Coordinates of C-alpha atoms in Angstrom, one line a residue:
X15 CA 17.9 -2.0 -27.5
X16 CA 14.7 -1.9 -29.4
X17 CA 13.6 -5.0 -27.4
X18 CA 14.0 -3.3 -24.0
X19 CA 11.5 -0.7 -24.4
X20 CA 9.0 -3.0 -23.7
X21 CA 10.0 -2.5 -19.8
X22 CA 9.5 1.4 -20.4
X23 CA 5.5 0.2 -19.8
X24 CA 7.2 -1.4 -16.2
X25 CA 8.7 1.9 -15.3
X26 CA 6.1 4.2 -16.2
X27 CA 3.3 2.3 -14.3
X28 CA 4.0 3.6 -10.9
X29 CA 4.1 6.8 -12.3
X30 CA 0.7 6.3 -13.2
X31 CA 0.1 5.7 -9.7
X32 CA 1.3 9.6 -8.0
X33 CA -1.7 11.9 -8.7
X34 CA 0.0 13.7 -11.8
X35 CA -1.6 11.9 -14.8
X36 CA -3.3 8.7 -15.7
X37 CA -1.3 9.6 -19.1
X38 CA 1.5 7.2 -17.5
X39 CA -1.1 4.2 -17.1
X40 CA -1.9 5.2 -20.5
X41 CA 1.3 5.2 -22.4
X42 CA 2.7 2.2 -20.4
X43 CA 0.0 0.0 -21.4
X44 CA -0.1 1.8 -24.9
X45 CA 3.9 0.6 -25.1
X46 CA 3.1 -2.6 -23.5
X47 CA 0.3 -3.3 -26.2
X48 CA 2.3 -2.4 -29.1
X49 CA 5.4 -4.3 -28.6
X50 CA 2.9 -7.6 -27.3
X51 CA 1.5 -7.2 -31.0
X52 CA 5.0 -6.5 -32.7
X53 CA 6.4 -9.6 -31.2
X54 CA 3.3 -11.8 -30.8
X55 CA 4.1 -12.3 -27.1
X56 CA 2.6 -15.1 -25.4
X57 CA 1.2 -14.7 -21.5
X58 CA 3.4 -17.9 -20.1
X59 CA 0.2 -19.5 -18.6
X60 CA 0.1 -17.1 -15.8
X61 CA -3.8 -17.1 -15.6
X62 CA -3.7 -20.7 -15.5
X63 CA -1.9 -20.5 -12.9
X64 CA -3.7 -18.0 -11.0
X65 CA -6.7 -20.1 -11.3
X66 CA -5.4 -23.7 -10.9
X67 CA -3.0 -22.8 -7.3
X68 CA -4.9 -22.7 -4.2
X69 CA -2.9 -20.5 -2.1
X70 CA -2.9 -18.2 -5.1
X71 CA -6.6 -18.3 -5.6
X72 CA -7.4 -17.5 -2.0
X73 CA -6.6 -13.8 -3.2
X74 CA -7.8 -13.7 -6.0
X75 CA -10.9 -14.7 -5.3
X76 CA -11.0 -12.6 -2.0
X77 CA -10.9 -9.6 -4.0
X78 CA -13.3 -10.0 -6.4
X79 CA -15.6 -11.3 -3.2
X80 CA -15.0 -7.9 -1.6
X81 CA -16.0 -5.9 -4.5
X82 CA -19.3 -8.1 -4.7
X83 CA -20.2 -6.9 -1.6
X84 CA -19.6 -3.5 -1.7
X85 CA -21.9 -3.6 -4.7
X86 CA -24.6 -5.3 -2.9
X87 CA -24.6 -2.8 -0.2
X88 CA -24.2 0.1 -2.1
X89 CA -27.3 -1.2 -3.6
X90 CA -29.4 -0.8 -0.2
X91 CA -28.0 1.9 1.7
X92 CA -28.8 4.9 0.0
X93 CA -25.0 5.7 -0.4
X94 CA -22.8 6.6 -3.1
X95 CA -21.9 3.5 -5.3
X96 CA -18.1 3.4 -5.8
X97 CA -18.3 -0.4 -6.8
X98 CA -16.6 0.7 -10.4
X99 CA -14.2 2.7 -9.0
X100 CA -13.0 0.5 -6.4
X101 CA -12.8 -2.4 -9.2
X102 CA -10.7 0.3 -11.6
X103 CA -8.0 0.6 -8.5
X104 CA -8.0 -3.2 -8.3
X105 CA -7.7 -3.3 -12.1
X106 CA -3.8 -2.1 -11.2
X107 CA -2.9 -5.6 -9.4
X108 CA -4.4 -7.6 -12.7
X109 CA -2.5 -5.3 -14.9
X110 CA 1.1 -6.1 -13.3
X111 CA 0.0 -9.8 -13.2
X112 CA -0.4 -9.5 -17.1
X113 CA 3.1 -7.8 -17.7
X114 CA 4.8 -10.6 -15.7
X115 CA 3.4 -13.1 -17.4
X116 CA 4.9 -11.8 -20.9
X117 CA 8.0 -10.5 -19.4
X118 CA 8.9 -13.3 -17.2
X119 CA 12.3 -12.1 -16.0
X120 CA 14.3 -10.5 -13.8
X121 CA 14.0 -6.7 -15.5
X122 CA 10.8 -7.1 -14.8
X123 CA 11.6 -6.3 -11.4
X124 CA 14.0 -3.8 -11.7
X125 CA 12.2 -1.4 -14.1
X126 CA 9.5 -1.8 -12.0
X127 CA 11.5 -0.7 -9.1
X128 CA 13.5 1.9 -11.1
X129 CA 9.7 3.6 -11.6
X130 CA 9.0 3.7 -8.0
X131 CA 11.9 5.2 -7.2
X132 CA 11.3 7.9 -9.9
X133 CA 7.9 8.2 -7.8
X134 CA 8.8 8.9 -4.8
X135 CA 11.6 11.4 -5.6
X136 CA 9.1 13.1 -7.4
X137 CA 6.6 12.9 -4.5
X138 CA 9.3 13.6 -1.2
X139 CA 11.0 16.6 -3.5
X140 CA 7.7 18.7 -4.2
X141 CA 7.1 17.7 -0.4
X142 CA 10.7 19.4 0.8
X143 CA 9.9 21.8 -1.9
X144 CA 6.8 23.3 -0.3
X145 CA 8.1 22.9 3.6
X146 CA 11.1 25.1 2.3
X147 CA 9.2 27.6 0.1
X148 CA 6.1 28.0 2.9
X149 CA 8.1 27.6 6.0
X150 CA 5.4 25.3 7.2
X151 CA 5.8 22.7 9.3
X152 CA 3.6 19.7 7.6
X153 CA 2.6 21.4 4.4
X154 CA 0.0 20.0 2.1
X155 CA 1.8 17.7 -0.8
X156 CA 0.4 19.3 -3.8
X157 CA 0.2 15.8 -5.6
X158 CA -1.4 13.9 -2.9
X159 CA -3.1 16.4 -0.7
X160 CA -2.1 16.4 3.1
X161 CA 0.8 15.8 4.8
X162 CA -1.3 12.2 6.7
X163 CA -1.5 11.2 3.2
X164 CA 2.1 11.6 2.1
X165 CA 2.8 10.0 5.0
X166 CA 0.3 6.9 4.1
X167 CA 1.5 6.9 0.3
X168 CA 5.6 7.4 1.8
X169 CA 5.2 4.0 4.1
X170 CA 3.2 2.2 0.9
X171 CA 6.2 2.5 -1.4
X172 CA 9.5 2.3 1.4
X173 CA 9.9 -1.3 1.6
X174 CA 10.0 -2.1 -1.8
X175 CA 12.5 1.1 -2.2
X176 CA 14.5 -0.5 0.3
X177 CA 14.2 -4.3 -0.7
X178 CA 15.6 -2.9 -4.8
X179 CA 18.3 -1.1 -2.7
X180 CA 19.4 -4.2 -1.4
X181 CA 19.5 -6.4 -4.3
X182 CA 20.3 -3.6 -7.1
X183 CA 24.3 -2.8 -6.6
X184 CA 24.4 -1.0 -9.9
X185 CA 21.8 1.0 -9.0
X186 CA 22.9 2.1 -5.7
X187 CA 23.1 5.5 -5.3
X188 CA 19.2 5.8 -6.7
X189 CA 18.0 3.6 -4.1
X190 CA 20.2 5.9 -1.7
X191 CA 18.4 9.2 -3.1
X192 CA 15.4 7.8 -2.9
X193 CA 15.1 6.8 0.6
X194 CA 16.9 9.6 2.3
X195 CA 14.5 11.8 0.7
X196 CA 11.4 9.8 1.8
X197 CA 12.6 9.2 5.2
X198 CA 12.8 13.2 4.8
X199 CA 9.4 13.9 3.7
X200 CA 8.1 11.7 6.1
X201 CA 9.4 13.4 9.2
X202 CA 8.0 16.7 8.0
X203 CA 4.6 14.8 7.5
X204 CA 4.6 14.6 11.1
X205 CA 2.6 11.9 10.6
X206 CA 2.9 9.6 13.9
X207 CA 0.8 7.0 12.0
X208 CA 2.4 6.5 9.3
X209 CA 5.8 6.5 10.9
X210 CA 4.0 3.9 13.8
X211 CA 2.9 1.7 10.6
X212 CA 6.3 1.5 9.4
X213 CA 7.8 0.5 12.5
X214 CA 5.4 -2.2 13.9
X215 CA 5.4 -3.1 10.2
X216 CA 8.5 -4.1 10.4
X217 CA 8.6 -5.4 13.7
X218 CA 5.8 -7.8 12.8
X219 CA 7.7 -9.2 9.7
X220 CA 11.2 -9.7 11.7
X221 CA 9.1 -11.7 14.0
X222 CA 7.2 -13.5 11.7
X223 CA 10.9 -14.1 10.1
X224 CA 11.9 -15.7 13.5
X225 CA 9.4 -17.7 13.7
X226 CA 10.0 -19.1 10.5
X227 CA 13.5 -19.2 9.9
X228 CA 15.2 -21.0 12.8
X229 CA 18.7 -21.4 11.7
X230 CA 19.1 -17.4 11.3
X231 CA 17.6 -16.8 14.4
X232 CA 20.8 -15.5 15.9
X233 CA 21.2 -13.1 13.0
X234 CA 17.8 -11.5 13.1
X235 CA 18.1 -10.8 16.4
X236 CA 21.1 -9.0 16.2
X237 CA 19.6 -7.0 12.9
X238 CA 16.7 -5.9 15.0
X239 CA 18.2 -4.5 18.0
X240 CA 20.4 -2.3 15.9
X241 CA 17.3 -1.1 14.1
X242 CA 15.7 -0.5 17.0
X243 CA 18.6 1.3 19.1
X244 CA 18.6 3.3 16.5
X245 CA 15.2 4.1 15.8
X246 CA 15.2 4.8 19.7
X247 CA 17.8 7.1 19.1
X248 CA 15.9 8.8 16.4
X249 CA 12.7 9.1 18.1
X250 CA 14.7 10.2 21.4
X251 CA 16.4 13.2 19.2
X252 CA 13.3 14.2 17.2
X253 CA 11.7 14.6 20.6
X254 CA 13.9 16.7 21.7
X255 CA 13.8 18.8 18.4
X256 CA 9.8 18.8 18.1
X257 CA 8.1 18.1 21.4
X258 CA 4.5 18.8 19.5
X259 CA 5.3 15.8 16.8
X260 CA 4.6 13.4 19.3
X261 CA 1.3 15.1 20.7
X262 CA -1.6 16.8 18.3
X263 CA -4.5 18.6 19.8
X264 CA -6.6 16.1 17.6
X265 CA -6.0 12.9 19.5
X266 CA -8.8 12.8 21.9
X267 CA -11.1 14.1 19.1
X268 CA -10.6 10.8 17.5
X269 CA -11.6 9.0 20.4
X270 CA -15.1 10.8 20.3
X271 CA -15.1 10.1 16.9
X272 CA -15.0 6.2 17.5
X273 CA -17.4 6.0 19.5
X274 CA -19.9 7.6 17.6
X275 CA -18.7 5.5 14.7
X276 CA -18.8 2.6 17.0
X277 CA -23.1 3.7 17.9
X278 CA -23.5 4.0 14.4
X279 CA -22.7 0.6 13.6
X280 CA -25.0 -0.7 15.7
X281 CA -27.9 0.9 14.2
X282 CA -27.1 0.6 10.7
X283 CA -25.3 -2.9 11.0
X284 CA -26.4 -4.9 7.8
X285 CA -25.2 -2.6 5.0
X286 CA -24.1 0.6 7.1
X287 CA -25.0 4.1 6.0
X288 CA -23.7 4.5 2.8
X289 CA -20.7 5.9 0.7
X290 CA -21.2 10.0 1.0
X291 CA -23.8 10.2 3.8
X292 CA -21.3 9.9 7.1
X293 CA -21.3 13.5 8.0
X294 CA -24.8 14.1 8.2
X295 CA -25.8 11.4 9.8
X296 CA -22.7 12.0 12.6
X297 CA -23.6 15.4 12.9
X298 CA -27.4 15.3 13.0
X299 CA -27.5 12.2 15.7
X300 CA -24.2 10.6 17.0
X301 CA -21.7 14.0 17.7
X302 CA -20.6 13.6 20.8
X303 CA -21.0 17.2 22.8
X304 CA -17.5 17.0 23.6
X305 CA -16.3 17.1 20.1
X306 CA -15.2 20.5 18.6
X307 CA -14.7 19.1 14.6
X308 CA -18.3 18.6 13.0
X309 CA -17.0 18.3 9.4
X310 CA -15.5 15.2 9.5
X311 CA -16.6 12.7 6.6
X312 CA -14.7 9.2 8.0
X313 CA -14.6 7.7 11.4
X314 CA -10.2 8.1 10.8
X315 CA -9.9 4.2 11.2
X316 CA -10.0 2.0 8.3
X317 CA -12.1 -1.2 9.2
X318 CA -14.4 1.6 11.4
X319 CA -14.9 3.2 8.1
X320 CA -16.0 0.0 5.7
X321 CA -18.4 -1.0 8.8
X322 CA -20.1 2.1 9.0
X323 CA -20.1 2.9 5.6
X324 CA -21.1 -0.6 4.1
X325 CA -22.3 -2.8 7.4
X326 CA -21.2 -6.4 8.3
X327 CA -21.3 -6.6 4.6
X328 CA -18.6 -4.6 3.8
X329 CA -16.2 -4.7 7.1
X330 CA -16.2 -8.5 7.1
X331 CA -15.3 -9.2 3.6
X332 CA -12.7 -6.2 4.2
X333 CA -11.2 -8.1 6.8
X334 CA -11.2 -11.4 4.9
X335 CA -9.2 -9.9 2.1
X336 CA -6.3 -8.7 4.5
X337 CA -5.9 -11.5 6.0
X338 CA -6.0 -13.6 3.1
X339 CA -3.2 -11.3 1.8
X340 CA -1.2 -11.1 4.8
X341 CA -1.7 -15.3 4.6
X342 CA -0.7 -15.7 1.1
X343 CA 2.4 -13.4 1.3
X344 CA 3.6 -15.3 4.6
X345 CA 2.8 -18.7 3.4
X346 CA 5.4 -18.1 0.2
X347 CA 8.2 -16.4 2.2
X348 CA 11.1 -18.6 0.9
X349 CA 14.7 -19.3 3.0
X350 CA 16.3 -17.3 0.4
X351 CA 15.9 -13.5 0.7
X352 CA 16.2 -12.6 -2.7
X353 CA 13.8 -15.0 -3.4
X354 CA 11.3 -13.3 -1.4
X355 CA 12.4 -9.9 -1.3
X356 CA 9.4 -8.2 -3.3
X357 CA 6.8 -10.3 -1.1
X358 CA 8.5 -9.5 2.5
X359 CA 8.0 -5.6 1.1
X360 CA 4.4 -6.5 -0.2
X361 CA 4.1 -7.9 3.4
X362 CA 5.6 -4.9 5.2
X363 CA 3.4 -3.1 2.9
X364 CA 0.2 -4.5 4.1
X365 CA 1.0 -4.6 7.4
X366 CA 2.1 -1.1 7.8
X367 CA -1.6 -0.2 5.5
X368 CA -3.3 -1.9 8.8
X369 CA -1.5 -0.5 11.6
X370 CA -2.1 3.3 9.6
X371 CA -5.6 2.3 9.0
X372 CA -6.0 2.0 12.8
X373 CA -6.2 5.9 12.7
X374 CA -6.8 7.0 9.1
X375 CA -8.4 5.4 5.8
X376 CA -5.6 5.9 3.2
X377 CA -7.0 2.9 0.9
X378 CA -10.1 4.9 0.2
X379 CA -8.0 7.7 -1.5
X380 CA -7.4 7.2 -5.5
X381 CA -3.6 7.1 -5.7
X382 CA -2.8 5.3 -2.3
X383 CA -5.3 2.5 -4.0
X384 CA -3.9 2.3 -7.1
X385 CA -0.7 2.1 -6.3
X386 CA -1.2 -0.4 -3.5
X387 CA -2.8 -2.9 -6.0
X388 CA 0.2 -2.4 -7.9
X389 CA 2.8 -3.1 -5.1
X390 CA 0.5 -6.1 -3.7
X391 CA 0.7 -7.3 -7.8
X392 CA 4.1 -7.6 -7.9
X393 CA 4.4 -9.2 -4.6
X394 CA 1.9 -12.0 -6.3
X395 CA 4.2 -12.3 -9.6
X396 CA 6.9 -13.3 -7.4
X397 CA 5.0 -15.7 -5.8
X398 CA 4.1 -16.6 -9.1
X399 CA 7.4 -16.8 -10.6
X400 CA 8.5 -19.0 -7.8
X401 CA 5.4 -21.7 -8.4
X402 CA 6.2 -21.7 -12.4
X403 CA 9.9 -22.5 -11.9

């Protein structure tokens, strides 16, 4: 008994990750530290092992490249400089990384997913809580601010609900809970693009599945036309329902927006115009007279936002980092599933981060970051654990 408390630190990390405390972070690592010092644990050579595998150090090194250059540019622009806290959210993925490699074992897992699932019931039931108690279609989520976000975070933390769901029999029901209540929460979001990045996620990774997996071929096809009668079906019904959740007064706003974002770029290319200073700038010289919202602080598109913020600089290293990651998470997709399970959801993951990104920056926000790092972490100590054996 005494010796599994040490996986209270797995479960409480994601916790960490909500926007209630950093006192989860805290006590897991406190819990984590103590029992490491108790039982003189030894790390299992995972750092040597980050640093000695290629395909493993193509993230790694990816990430600290991206944080370079955000410092570099943050240096000459005149912006804000989040260097720091961008490198504390990325501090999550090292974190996990460092658990694995003194845990080692299957619990690892699924604590770990036993935590995210605490998450996002917490996060989906104070969601319901305030669409009930306000009567308002797409409330604010008093943890995570508005209902885009919720959305964001909801489509972040799904796969990896449903991959634990899959694998975790004794666990069942949670894994039930857990998703009706997110797929819940995320239709009062309203948020298209979140529910857009969950879908074409998907879609992406069954085909990218296909393509890799010739002897199921037959089976995956079958899988994904059910899924996608049904989320026909869905979309067909919640049409019907809500007319308006399909069309926001907002949409050509955003194109506006782009464009200007697009101008700007092209006049502040090398290291953009700073962390902080995108509204006056956009207001003062690149609004377009069309527009009707001048407070907006973010061109609403995620690779927009890193070019205009921190130049060629910052986008292109930004780019570079996601496709290293979708690269290393497709590259180490094994023929057994549950083999794989926790990097196809890191995969979905990232995938659905990019297609969301197209019309919001999630990534920038505190929580969404840290708990991305997280989720892309314990996609990595699979891939890890797979390389070790």
């Amino acid at each position: 008994m005494k010796k599994n408390i040490r996986y209270l630190s797995v479960l409480l990390l994601p916790l960490g990750c909500i926007g209630i405390s950093n006192g989860f972070s805290i006590l897991s690592i406190i819990i984590f530290l103590y029992y490491k010092i108790q039982h003189n644990c030894n790390s299992k050579n995972i750092f040597h092992e980050i640093i000695q595998n290629n395909i493993v150090k193509y993230s790694y090194l990816t990430m600290l490249f991206w944080i370079l250059c955000i410092g570099i540019a943050s240096l000459y622009n005149g912006g804000d400089n989040q260097t720091w806290a961008y490198f504390q959210r990325m501090l999550m993925f090292f974190i996990v990384i460092y658990y694995y490699g003194n845990f080692n074992d299957n619990k690892f897992f699924c604590f770990f997913w036993i935590g995210i699932c605490l998450a996002a019931i917490i996060l989906s039931t104070d969601f319901i809580y305030q669409f009930i108690t306000l009567d308002i279609w797409r409330p604010n989520s008093s943890l995570l601010g508005g209902p885009n976000r919720l959305g964001g975070y909801l489509i972040l933390i799904l796969p990896f609900i449903l991959s634990g769901t899959y694998i975790y029999n004794k666990f069942l029901p949670l894994g039930i809970i857990s998703t009706l209540l997110i797929l819940t929460a995320l239709i009062i979001s309203g948020s298209r693009g979140a529910i857009g990045g969950f879908i074409g996620a998907v879609c992406i990774t069954y085909f990218i599945l296909f393509l890799k997996k010739s002897d199921k071929r037959k089976t995956l096809i079958k899988t994904f036309v059910k899924i996608f009668l049904l989320t026909l079906f869905a979309m067909a019904v919640l049409y019907y329902l809500k007319p308006g959740f399909f069309v926001h007064g907002s949409d050509s706003e955003r194109i506006f927006l782009w464009k200007s974002a697009i101008k700007m770029i092209m006049d502040y290319p090398i290291v953009g115009v700073g962390f902080g200073n995108f509204n006056s700038i956009y207001v003062n010289d690149y609004i377009s007279p069309l527009a009707v919202e001048p407070r907006l602080t973010s061109p609403h598109n995620i690779f927009l936002h890193y070019f205009v913020n921190l130049g060629i600089l910052g986008g292109i290293s930004f780019i570079i980092l996601i496709i290293t990651q979708i690269y290393v998470l497709v590259k180490n997709i094994n023929d057994t599933l549950c083999e794989s399970i926790w990097i196809l959801a890191g995969l979905v993951s990232v995938l659905g981060m990019v297609i969301h990104g197209m019309v919001d920056t999630m990534i920038t926000t505190r929580p969404y970051a840290l708990m991305y790092w997280l989720l892309y972490g314990i996609s990595y100590s699979q891939i890890v654990s797979k390389r070790m054996q």
